[in-house]
PDB file of C-alpha atoms and ligand atoms in Angstrom:
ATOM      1  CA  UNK A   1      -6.282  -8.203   2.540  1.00 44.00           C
ATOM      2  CA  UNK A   2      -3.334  -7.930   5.109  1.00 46.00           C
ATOM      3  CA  UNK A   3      -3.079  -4.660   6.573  1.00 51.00           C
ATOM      4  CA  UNK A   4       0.767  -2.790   7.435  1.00 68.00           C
ATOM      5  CA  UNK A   5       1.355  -3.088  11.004  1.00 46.00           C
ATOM      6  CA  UNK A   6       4.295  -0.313  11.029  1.00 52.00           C
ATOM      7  CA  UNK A   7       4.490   2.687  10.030  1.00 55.00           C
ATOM      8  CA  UNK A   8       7.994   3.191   8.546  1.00 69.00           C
ATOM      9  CA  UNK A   9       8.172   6.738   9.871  1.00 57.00           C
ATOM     10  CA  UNK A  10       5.513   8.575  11.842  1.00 53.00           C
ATOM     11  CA  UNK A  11       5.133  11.924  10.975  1.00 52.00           C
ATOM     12  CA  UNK A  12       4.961  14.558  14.044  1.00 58.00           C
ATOM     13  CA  UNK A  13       1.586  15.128  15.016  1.00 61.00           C
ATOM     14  CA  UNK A  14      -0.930  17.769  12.799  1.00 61.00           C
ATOM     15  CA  UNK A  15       1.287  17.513  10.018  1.00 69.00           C
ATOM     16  CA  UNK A  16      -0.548  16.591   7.313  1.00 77.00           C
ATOM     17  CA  UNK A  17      -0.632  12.429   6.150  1.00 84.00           C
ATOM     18  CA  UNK A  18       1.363  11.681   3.468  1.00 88.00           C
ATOM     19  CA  UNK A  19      -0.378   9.299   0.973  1.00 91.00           C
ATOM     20  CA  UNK A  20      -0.799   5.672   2.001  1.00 92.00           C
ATOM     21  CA  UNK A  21       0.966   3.014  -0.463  1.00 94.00           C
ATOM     22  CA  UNK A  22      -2.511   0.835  -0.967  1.00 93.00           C
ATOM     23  CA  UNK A  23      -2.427  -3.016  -0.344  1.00 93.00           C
ATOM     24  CA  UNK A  24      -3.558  -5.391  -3.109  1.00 96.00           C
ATOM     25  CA  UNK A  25      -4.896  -8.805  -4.129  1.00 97.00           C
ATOM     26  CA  UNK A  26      -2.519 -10.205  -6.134  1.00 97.00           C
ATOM     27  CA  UNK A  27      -3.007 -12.496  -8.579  1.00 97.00           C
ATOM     28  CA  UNK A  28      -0.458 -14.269 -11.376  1.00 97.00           C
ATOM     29  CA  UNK A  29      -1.478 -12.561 -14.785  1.00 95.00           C
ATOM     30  CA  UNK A  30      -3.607  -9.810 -16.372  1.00 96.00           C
ATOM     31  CA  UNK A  31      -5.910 -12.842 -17.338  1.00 96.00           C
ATOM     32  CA  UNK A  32      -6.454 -13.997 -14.211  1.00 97.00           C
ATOM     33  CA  UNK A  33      -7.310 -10.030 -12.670  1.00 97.00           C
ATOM     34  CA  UNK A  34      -9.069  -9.489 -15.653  1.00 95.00           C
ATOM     35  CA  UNK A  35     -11.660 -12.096 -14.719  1.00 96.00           C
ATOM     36  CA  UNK A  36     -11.924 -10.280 -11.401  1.00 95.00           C
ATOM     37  CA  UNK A  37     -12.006  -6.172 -12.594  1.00 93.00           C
ATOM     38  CA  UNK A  38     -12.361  -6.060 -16.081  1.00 93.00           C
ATOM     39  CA  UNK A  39     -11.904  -2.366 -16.664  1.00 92.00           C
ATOM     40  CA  UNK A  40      -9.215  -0.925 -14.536  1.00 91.00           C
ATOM     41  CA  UNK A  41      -7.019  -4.004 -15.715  1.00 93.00           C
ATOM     42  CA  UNK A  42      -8.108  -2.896 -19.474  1.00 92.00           C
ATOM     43  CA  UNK A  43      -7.499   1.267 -18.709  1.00 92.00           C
ATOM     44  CA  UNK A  44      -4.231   0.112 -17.693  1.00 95.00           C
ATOM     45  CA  UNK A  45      -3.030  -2.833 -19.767  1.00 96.00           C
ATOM     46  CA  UNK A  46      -0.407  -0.664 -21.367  1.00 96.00           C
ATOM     47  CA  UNK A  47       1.436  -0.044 -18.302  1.00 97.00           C
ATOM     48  CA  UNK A  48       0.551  -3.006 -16.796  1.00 96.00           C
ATOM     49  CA  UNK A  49       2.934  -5.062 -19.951  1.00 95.00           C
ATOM     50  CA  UNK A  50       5.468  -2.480 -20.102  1.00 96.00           C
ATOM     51  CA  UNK A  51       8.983  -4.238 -20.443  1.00 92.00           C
ATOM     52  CA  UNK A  52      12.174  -2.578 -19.106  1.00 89.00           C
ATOM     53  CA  UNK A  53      12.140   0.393 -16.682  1.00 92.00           C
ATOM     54  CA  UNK A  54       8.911   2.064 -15.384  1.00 96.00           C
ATOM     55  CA  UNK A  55      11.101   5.198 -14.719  1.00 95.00           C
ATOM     56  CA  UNK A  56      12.208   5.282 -18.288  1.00 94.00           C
ATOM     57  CA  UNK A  57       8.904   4.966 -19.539  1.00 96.00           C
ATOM     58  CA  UNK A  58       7.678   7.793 -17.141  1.00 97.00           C
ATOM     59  CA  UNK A  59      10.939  10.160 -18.172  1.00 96.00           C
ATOM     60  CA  UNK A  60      10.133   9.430 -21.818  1.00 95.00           C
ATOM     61  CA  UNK A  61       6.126  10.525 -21.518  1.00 94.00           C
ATOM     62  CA  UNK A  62       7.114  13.486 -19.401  1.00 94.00           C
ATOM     63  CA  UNK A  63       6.717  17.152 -21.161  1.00 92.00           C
ATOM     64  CA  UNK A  64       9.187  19.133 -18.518  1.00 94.00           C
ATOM     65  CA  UNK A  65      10.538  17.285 -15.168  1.00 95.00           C
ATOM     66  CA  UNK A  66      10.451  13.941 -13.959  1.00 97.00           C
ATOM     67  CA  UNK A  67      11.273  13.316 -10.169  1.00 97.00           C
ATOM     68  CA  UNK A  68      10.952  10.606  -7.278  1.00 98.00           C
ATOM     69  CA  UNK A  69       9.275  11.510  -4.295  1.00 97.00           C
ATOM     70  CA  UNK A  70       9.949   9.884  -1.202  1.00 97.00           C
ATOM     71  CA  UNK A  71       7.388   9.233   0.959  1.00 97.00           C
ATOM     72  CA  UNK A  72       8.880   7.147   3.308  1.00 96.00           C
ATOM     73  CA  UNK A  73      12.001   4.498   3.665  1.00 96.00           C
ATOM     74  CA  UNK A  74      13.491   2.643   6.391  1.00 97.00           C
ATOM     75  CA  UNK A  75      12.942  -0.437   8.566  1.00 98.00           C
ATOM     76  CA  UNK A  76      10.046  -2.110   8.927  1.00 98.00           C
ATOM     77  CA  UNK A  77       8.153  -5.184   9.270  1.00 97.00           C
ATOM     78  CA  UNK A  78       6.718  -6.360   5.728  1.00 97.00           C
ATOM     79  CA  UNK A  79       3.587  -8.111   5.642  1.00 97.00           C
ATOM     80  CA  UNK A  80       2.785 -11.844   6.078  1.00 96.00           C
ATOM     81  CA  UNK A  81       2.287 -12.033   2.039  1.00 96.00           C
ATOM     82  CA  UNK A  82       5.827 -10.234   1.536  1.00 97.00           C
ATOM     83  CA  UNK A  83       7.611 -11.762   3.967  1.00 97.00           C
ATOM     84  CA  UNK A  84       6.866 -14.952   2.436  1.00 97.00           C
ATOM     85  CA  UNK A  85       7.090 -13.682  -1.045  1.00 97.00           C
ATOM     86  CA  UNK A  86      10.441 -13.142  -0.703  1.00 97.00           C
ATOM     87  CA  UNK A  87      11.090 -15.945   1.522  1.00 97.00           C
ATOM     88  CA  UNK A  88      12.066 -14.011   4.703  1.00 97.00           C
ATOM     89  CA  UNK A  89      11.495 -15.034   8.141  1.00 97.00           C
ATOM     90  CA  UNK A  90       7.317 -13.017   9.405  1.00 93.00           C
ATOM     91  CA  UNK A  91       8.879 -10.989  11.799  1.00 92.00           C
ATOM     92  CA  UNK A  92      12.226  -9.769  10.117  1.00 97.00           C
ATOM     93  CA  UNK A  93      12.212  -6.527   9.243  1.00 98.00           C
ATOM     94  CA  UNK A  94      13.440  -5.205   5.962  1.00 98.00           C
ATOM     95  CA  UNK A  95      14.027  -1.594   3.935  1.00 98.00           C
ATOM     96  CA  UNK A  96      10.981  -0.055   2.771  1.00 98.00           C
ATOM     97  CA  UNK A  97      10.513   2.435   0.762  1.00 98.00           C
ATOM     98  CA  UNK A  98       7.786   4.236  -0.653  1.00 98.00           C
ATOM     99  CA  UNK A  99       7.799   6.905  -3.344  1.00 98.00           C
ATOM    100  CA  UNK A 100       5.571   8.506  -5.610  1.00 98.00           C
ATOM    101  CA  UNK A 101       7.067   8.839  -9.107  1.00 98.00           C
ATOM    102  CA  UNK A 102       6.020  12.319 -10.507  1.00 97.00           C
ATOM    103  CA  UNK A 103       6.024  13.838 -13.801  1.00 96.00           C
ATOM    104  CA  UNK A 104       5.658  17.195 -14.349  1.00 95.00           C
ATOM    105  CA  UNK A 105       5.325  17.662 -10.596  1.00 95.00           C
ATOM    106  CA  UNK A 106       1.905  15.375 -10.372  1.00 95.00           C
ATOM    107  CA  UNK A 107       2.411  11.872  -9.284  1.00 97.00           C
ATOM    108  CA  UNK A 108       1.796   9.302 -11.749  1.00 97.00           C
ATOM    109  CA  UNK A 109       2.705   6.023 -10.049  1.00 98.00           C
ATOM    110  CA  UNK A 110       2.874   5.294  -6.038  1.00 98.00           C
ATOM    111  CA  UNK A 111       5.679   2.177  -5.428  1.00 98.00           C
ATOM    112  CA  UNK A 112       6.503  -0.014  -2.104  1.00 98.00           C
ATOM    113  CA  UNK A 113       9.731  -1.752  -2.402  1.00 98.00           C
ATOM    114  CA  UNK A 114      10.527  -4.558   0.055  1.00 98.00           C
ATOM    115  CA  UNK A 115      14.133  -5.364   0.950  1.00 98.00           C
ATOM    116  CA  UNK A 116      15.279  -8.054   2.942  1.00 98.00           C
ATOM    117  CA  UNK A 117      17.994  -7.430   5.234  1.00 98.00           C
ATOM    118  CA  UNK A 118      20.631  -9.753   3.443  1.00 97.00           C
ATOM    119  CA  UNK A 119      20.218  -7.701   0.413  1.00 97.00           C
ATOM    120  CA  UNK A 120      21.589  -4.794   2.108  1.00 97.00           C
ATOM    121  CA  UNK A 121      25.055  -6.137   2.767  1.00 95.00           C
ATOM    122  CA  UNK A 122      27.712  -5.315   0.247  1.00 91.00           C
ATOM    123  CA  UNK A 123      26.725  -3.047  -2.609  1.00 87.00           C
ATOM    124  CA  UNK A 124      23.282  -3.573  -1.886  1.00 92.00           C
ATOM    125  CA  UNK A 125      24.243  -1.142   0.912  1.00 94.00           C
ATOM    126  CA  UNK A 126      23.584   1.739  -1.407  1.00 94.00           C
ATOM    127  CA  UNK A 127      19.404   0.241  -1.876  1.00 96.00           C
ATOM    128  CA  UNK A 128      19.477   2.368   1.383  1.00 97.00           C
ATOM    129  CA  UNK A 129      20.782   5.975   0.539  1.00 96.00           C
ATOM    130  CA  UNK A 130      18.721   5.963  -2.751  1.00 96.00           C
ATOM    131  CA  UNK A 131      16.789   9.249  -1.774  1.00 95.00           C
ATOM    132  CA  UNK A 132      15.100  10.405  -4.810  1.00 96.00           C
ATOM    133  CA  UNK A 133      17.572   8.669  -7.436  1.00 96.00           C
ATOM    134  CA  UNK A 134      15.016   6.166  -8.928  1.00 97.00           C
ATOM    135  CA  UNK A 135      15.706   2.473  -8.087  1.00 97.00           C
ATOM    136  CA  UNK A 136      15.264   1.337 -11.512  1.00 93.00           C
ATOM    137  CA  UNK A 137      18.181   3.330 -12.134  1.00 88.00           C
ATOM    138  CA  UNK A 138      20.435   0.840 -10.283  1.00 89.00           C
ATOM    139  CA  UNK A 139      18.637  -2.369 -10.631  1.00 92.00           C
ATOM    140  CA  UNK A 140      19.088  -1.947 -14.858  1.00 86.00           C
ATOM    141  CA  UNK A 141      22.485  -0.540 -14.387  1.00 84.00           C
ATOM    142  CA  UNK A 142      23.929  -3.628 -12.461  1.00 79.00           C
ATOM    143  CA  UNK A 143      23.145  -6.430 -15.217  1.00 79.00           C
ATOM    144  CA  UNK A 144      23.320  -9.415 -13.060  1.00 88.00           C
ATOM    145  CA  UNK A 145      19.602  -8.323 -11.258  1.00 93.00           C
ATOM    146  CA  UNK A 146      17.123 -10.445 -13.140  1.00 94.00           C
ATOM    147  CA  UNK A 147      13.263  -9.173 -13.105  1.00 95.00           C
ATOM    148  CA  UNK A 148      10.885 -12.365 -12.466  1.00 96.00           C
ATOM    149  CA  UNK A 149       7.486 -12.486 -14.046  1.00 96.00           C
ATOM    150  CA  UNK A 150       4.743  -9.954 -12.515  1.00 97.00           C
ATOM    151  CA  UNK A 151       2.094 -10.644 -10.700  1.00 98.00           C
ATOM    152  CA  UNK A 152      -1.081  -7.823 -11.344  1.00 98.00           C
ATOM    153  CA  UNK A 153      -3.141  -6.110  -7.709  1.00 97.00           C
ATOM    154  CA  UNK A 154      -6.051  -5.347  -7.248  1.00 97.00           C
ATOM    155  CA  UNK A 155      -6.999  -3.003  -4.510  1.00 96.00           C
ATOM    156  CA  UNK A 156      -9.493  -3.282  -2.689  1.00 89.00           C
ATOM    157  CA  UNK A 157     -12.119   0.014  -3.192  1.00 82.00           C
ATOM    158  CA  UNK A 158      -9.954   2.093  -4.375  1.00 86.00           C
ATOM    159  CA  UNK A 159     -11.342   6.159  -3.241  1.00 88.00           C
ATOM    160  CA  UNK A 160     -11.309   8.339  -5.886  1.00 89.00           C
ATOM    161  CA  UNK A 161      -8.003   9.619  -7.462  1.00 92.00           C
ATOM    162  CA  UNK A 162      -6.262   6.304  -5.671  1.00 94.00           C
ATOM    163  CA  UNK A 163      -5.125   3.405  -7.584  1.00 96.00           C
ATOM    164  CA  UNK A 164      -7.313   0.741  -8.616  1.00 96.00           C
ATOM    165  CA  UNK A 165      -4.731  -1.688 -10.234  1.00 97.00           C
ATOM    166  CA  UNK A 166      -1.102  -2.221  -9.811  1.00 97.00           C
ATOM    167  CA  UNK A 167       1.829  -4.891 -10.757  1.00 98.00           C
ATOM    168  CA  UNK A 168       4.756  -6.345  -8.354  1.00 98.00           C
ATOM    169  CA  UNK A 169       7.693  -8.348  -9.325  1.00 97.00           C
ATOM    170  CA  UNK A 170      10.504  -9.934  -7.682  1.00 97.00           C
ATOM    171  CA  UNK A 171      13.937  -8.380  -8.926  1.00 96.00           C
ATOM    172  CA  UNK A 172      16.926 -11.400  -7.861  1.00 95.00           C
ATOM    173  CA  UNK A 173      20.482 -11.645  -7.866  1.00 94.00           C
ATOM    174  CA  UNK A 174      21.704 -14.462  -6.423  1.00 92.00           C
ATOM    175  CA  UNK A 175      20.241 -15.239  -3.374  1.00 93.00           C
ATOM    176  CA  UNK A 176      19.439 -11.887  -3.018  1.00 95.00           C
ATOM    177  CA  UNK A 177      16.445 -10.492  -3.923  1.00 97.00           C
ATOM    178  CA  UNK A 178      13.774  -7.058  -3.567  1.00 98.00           C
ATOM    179  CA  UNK A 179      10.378  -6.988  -3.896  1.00 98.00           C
ATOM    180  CA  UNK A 180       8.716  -4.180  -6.242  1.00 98.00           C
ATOM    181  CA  UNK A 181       5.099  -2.780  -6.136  1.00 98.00           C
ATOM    182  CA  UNK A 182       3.996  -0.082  -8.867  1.00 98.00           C
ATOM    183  CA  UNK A 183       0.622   1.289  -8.318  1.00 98.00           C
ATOM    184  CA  UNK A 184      -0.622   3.217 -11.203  1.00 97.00           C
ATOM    185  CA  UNK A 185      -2.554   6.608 -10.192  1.00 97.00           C
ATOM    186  CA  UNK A 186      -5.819   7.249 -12.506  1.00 94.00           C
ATOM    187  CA  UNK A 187      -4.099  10.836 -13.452  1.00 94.00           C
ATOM    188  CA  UNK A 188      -1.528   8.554 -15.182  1.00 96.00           C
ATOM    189  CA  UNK A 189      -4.134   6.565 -16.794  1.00 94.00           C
ATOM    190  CA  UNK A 190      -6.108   9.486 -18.301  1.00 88.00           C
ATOM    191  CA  UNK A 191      -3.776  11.421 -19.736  1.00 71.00           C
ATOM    192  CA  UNK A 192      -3.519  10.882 -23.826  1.00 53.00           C
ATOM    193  CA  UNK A 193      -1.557   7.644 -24.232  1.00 49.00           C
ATOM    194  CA  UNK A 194      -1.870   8.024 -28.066  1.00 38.00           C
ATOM    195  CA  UNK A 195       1.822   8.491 -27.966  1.00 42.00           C
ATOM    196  CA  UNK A 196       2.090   4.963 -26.151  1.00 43.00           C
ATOM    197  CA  UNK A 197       2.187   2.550 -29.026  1.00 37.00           C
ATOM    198  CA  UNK A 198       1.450  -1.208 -27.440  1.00 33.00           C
TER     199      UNK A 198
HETATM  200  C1  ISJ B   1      12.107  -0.793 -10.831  1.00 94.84           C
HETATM  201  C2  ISJ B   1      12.039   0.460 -11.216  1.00 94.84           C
HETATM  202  O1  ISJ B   1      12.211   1.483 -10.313  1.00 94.84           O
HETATM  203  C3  ISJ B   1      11.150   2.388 -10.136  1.00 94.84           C
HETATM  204  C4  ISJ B   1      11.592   3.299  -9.085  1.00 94.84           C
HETATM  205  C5  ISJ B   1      11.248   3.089  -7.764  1.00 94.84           C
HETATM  206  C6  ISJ B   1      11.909   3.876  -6.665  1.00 94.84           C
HETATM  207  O2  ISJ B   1      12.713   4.788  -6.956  1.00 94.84           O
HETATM  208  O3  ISJ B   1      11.624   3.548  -5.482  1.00 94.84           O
HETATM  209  C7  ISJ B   1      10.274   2.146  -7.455  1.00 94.84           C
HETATM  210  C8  ISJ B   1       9.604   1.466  -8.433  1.00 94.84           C
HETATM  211  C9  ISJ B   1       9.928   1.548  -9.848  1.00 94.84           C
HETATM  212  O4  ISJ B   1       8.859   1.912 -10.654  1.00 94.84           O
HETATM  213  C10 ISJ B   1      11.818   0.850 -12.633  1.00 94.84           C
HETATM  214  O5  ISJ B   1      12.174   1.982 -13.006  1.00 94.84           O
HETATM  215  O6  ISJ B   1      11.307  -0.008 -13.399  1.00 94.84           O
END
């Protein structure tokens, strides 16, 4: 499993870590994880399919307050497996950014997205000053970004409270393109999904 060789911003020393985005195994289907881990790929199957925007999804099931939380964004160098995901040079660095998306003030989903310098230039400028606007939020607003199909992670031993599973998918326009990983936290996966009709 690749490790991340930067750290996008390095916090002054003895303040406390903020949570780690987890790497993953990533494989083509929930079929294809399934075979691999069985249960977290069946506790989160629901989220795992969901169509259309995580964010909505996560606004809809939330009782009070839905907000992003930025854990960190800026340049970086992606990993081997992202830099050729999205067909980048290794060594070019690209925007990351990491957030945890809350609701009701606990986070429910941790997300890495992965954006290559050349989809920064016109009004892909503004992928860079999204602060805690969710990114969903422009990707569905602009019509002409496409989602690919998702590939489903497995990380490797997750600790407790961590996620286990997680889904990525390649959002393109053109010749540009971004690179989206959703990592869904157990608290998110406990709570009563009887409202969440598959
Ligand atoms: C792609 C979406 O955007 C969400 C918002 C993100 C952000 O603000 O960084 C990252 C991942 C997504 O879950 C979505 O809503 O589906």
């Amino acid at each position: 499993m690749p490790s991340r060789d930067s750290d996008i911003s390095a916090r002054p020393s003895g303040a406390m870590a903020l949570p780690r985005v987890p790497t993953a195994r990533w494989y083509p289907g929930v079929a294809a994880a399934q075979l691999i881990r069985p249960q977290p790929i069946g506790d989160a199957l629901y989220w795992l399919e969901l169509e259309g925007s995580l964010t909505r999804a996560l606004q809809l099931r939330c009782r009070e307050r839905f907000h992003v939380e930025v854990l960190r964004e800026g340049y970086a160098r992606p990993t081997l497996e992202e830099a050729r995901t999205l067909h980048i040079p290794s060594r070019q660095l690209a925007w990351i950014r990491e957030v945890q998306l809350c609701g009701d003030g606990q986070p429910w989903v941790m997300a890495r997205t992965v954006i290559p310098l050349a989809t920064l230039r016109g009004r892909g400028r503004r992928l860079r000053h999204l602060g805690g606007r969710p990114l969903g939020a422009f990707l569905f607003s602009q019509r002409r970004w496409q989602r690919g199909p998702f590939q489903i992670g497995l990380t490797r031993q997750p600790a407790p409270g961590q996620p286990a599973v997680g889904r990525r998918s390649r959002f393109h326009r053109g010749s540009d393109a971004l690179l989206v990983g959703e990592y869904f936290l157990p608290r998110l996966l406990q709570g009563n999904n009887s409202h969440c009709s598959r």
